[in-house]
mmCIF file of C-alpha atoms and ligand atoms in Angstrom:
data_model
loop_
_atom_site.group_PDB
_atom_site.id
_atom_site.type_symbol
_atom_site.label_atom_id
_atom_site.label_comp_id
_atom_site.label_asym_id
_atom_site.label_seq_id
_atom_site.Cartn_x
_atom_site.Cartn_y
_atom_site.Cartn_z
ATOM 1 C CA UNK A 19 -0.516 3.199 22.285
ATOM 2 C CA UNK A 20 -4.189 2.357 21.576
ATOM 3 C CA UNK A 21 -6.581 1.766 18.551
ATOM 4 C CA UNK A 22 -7.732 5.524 19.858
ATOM 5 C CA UNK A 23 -4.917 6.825 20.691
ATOM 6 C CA UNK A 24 -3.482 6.116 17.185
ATOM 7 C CA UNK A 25 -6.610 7.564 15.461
ATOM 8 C CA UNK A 26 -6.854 10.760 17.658
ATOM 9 C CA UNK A 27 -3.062 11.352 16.564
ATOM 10 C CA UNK A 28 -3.749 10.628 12.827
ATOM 11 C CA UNK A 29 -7.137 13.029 12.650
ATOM 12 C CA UNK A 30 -4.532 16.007 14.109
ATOM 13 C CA UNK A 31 -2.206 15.330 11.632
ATOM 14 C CA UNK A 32 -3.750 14.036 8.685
ATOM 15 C CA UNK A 33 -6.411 16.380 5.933
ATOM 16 C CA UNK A 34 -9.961 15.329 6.659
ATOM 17 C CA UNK A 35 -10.102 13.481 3.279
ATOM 18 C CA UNK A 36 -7.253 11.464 4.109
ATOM 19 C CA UNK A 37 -7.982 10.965 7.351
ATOM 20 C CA UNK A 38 -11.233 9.423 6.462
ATOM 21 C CA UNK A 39 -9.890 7.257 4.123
ATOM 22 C CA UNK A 40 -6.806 5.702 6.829
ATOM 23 C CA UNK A 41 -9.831 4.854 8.816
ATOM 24 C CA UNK A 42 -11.895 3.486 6.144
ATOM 25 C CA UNK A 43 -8.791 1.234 4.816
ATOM 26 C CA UNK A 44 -7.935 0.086 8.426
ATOM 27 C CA UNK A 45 -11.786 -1.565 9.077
ATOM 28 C CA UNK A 46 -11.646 -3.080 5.265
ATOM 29 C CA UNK A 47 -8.510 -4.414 5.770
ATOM 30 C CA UNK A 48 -9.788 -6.277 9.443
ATOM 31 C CA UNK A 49 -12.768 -7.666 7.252
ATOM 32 C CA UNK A 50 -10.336 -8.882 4.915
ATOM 33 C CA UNK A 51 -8.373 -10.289 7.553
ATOM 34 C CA UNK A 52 -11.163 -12.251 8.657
ATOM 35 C CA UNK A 53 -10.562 -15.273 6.831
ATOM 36 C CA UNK A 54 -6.609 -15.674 7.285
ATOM 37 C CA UNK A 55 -4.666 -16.290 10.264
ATOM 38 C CA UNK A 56 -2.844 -13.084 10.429
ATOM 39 C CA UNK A 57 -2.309 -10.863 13.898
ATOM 40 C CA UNK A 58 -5.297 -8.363 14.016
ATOM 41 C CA UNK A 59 -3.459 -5.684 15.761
ATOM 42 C CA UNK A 60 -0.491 -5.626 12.753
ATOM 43 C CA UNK A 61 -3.698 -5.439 10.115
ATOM 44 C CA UNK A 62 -5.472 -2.539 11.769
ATOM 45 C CA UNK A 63 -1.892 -0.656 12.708
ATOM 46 C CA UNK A 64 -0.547 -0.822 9.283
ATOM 47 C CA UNK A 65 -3.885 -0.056 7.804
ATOM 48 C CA UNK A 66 -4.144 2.842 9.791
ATOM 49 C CA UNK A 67 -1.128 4.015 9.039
ATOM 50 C CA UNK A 68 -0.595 3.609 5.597
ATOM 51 C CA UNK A 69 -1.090 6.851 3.993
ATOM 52 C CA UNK A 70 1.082 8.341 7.199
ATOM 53 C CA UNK A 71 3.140 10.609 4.538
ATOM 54 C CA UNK A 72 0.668 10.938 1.569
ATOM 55 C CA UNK A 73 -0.285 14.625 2.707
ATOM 56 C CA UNK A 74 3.772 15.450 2.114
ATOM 57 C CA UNK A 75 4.649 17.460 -0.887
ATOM 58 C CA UNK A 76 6.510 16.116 -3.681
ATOM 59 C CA UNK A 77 9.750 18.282 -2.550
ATOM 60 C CA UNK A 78 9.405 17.241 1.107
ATOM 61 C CA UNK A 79 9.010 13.277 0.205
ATOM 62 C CA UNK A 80 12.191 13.584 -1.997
ATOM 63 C CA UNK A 81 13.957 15.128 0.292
ATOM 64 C CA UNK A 82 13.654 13.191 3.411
ATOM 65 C CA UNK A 83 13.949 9.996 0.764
ATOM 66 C CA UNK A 84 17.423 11.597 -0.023
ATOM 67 C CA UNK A 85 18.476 12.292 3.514
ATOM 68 C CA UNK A 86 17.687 9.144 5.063
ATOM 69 C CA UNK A 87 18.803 6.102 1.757
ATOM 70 C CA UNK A 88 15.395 5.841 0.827
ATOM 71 C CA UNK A 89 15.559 6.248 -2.758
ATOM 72 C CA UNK A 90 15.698 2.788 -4.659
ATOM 73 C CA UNK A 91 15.041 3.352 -8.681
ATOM 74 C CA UNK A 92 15.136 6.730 -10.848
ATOM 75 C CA UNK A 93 11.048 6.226 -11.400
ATOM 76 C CA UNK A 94 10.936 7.649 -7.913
ATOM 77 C CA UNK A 95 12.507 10.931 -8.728
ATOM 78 C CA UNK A 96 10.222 11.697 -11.829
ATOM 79 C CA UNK A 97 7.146 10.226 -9.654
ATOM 80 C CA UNK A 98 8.101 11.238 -5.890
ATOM 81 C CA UNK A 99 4.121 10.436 -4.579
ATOM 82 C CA UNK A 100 5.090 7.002 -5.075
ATOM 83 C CA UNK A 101 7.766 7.478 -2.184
ATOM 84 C CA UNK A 102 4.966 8.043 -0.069
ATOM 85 C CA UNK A 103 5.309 4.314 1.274
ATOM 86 C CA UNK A 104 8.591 4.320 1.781
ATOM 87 C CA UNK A 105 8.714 7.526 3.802
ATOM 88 C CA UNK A 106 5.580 6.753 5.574
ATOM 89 C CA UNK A 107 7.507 3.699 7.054
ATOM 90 C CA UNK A 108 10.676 5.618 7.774
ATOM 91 C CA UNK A 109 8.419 8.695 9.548
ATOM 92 C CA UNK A 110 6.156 5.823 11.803
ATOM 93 C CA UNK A 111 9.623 4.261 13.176
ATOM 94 C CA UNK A 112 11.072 7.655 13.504
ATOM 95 C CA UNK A 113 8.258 9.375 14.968
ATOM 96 C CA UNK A 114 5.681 7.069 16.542
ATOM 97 C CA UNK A 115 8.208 4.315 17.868
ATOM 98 C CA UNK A 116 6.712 1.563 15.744
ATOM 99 C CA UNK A 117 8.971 -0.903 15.255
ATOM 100 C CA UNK A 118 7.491 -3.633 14.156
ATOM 101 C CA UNK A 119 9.112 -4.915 10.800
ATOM 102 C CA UNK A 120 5.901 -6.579 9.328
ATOM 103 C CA UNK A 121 4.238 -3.723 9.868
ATOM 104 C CA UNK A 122 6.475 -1.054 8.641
ATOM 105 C CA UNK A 123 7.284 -3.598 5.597
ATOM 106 C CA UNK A 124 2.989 -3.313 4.682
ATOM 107 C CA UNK A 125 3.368 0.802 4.753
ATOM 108 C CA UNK A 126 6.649 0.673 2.895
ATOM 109 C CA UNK A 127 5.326 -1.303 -0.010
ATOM 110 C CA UNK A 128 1.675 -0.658 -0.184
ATOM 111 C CA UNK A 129 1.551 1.304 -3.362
ATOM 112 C CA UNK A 130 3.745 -0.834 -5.901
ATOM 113 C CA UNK A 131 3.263 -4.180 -3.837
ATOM 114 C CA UNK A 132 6.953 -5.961 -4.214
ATOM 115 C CA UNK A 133 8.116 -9.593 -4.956
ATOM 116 C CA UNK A 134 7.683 -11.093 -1.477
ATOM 117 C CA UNK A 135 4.345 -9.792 -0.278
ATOM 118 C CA UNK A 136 2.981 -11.126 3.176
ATOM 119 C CA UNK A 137 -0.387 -11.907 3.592
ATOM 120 C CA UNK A 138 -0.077 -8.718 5.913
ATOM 121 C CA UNK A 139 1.355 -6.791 2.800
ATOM 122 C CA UNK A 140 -1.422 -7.782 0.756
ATOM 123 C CA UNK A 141 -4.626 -7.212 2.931
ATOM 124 C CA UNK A 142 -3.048 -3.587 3.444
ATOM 125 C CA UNK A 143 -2.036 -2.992 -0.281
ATOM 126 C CA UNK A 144 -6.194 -4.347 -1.632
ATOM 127 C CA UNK A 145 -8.351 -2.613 1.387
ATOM 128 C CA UNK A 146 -6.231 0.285 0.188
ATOM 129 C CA UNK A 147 -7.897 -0.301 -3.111
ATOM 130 C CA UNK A 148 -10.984 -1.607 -2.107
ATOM 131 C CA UNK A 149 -12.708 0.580 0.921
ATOM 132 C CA UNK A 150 -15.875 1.644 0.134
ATOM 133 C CA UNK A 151 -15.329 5.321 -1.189
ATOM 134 C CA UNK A 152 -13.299 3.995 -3.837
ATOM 135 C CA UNK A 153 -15.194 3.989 -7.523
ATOM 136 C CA UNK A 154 -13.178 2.366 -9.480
ATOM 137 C CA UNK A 155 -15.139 1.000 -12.461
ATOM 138 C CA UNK A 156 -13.621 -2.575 -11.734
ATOM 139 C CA UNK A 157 -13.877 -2.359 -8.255
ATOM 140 C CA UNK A 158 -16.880 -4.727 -7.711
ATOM 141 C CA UNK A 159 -15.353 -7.226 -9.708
ATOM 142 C CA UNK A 160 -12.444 -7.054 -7.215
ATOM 143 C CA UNK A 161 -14.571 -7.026 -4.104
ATOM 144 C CA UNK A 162 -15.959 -10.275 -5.768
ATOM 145 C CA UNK A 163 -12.133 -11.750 -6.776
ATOM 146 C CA UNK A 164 -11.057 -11.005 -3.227
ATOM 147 C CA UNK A 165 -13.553 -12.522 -1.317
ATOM 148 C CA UNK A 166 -12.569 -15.607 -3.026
ATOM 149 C CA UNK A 167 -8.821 -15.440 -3.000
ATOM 150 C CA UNK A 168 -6.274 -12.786 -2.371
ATOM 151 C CA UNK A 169 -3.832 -13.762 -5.136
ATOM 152 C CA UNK A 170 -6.098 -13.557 -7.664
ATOM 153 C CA UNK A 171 -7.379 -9.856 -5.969
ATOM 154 C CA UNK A 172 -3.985 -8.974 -6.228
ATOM 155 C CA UNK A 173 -3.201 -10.053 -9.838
ATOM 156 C CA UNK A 174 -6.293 -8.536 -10.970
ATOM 157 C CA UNK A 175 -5.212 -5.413 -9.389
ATOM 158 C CA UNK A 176 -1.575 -5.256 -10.906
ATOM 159 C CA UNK A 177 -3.441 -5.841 -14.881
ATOM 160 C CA UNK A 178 -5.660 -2.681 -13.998
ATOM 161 C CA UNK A 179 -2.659 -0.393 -12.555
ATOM 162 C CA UNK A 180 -0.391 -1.853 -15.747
ATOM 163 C CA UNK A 181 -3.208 -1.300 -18.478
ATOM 164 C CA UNK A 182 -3.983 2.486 -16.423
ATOM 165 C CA UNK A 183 0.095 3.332 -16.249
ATOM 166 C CA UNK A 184 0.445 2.298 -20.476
ATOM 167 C CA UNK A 185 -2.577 3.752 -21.164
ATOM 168 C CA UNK A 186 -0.905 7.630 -19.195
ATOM 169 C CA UNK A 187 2.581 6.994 -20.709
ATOM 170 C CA UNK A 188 3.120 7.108 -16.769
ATOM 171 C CA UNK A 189 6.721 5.521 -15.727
ATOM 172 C CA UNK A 190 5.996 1.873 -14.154
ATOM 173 C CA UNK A 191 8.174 1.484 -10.710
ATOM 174 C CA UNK A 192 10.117 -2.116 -11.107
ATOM 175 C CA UNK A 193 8.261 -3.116 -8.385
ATOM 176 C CA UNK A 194 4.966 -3.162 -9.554
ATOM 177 C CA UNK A 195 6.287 -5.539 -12.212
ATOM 178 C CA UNK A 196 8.383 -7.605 -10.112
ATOM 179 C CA UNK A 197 5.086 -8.009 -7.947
ATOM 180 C CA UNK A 198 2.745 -9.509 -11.009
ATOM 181 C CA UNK A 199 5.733 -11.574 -12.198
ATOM 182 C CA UNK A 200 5.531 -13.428 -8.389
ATOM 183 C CA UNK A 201 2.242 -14.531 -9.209
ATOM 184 C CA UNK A 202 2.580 -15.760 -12.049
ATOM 185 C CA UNK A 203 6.080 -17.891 -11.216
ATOM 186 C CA UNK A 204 3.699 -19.161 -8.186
ATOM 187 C CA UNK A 205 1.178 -20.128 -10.135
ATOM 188 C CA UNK A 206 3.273 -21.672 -13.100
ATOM 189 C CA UNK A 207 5.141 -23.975 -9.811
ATOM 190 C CA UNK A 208 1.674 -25.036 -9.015
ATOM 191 C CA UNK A 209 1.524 -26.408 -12.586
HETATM 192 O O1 DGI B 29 -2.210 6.653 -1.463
HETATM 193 P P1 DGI B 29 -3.499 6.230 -2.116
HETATM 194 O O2 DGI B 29 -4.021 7.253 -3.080
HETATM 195 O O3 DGI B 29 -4.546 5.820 -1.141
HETATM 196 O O4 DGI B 29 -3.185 4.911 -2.989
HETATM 197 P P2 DGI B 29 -1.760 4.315 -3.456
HETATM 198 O O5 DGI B 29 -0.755 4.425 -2.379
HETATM 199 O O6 DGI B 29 -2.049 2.929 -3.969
HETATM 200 O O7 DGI B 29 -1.321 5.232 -4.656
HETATM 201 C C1 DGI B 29 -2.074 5.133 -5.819
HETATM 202 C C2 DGI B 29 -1.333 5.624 -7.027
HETATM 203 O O8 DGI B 29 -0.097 4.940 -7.224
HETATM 204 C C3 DGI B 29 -2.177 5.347 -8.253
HETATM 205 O O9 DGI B 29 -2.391 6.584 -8.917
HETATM 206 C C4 DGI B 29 -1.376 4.409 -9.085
HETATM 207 C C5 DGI B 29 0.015 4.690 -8.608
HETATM 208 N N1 DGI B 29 0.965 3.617 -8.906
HETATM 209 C C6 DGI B 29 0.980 2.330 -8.492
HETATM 210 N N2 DGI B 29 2.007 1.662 -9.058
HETATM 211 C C7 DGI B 29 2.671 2.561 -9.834
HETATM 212 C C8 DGI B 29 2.014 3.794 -9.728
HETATM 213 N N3 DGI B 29 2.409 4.917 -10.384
HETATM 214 C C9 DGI B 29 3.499 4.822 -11.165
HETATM 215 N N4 DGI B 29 3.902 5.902 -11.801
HETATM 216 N N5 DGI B 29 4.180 3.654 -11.329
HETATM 217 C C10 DGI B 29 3.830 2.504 -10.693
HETATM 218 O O10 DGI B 29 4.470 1.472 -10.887
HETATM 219 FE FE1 FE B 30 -1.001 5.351 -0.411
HETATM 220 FE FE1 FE B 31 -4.301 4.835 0.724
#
């Protein structure tokens, strides 16, 4: 399929709001992308995609997570919008043929990030965070961090979702952890 033919399918299926928002991700994550040498059409298909299952309710994302393995830590139960990734991946190979593994990988993991990110993983997982109708109050200072260096974007990022998630009493998913611990083993091997 093409660039339009994917967005025609995601405005049917997606809420206005979220539709706006897929679209909005997908053209900050090809600015992004600018700099790197990663494959354009991977950046602006995961992008797209990302949110494919966000508009699922909580009951509906656990139980497709049951019935198809998809379930990898007890924070997912108590949280189930965080399976969101996870299903959106499973639902775009099931239902829209996309096979791709980078790709599928960048939907899977775009809300905790994970140990091994790509540079396709992380362009999805900070335009998801940094498209311009999010208002975050730190999200110039990101804009700014990213522009300079992904890593630090990303580590920046994980310190505001931390400090947000202690400051709830919200349940932290491993991965999110596991994620901010990379980049700081990567950074202490540059040492
Ligand atoms: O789907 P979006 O709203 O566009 O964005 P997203 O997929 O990044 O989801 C954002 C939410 O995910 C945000 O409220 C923070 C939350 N989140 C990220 N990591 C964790 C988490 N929530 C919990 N409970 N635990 C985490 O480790
Ligand atoms: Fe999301
Ligand atoms: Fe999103």
């Amino acid at each position: 399929m093409e660039k339009q033919a994917y967005i025609n399918m995601l405005k049917a299926k997606l809420s206005s709001e979220r539709f706006a928002h897929s679209l909005a991700v997908m053209e900050t994550a090809l600015s992004l992308a600018e700099n790197y040498a990663v494959d354009q059409k991977k950046v602006w298909l995961a992008a797209l995609l990302h949110d494919y299952a966000k508009d699922l309710s909580d009951s509906v994302l656990l139980k497709l997570a049951r019935e198809n393995n998809l379930l990898s830590c007890q924070v997912e139960k108590y949280q189930p919008n965080l399976l969101h990734g996870p299903v959106g991946a499973f639902l775009c190979k099931r239902d829209l043929q996309i096979k791709d593994q980078e790709i599928l990988q960048a939907i899977y993991y775009h809300t905790t990030g994970h140990q091994d990110m790509t540079l396709l993983d992380k362009i999805v997982f900070l335009a998801d965070l940094l498209e311009p109708e999010r208002s975050y109050p730190w999200v110039d200072e990101l804009r700014q961090i990213c522009a300079a260096n992904l890593d630090k974007g990303l580590f920046f990022v994980f310190e505001q979702i931390l400090q947000y998630l202690l400051h709830t009493k919200t349940l932290i998913h491993p991965l999110t952890i596991k994620a901010r611990n990379q980049l700081i083993y990567q950074r202490l091997d540059m040492k």
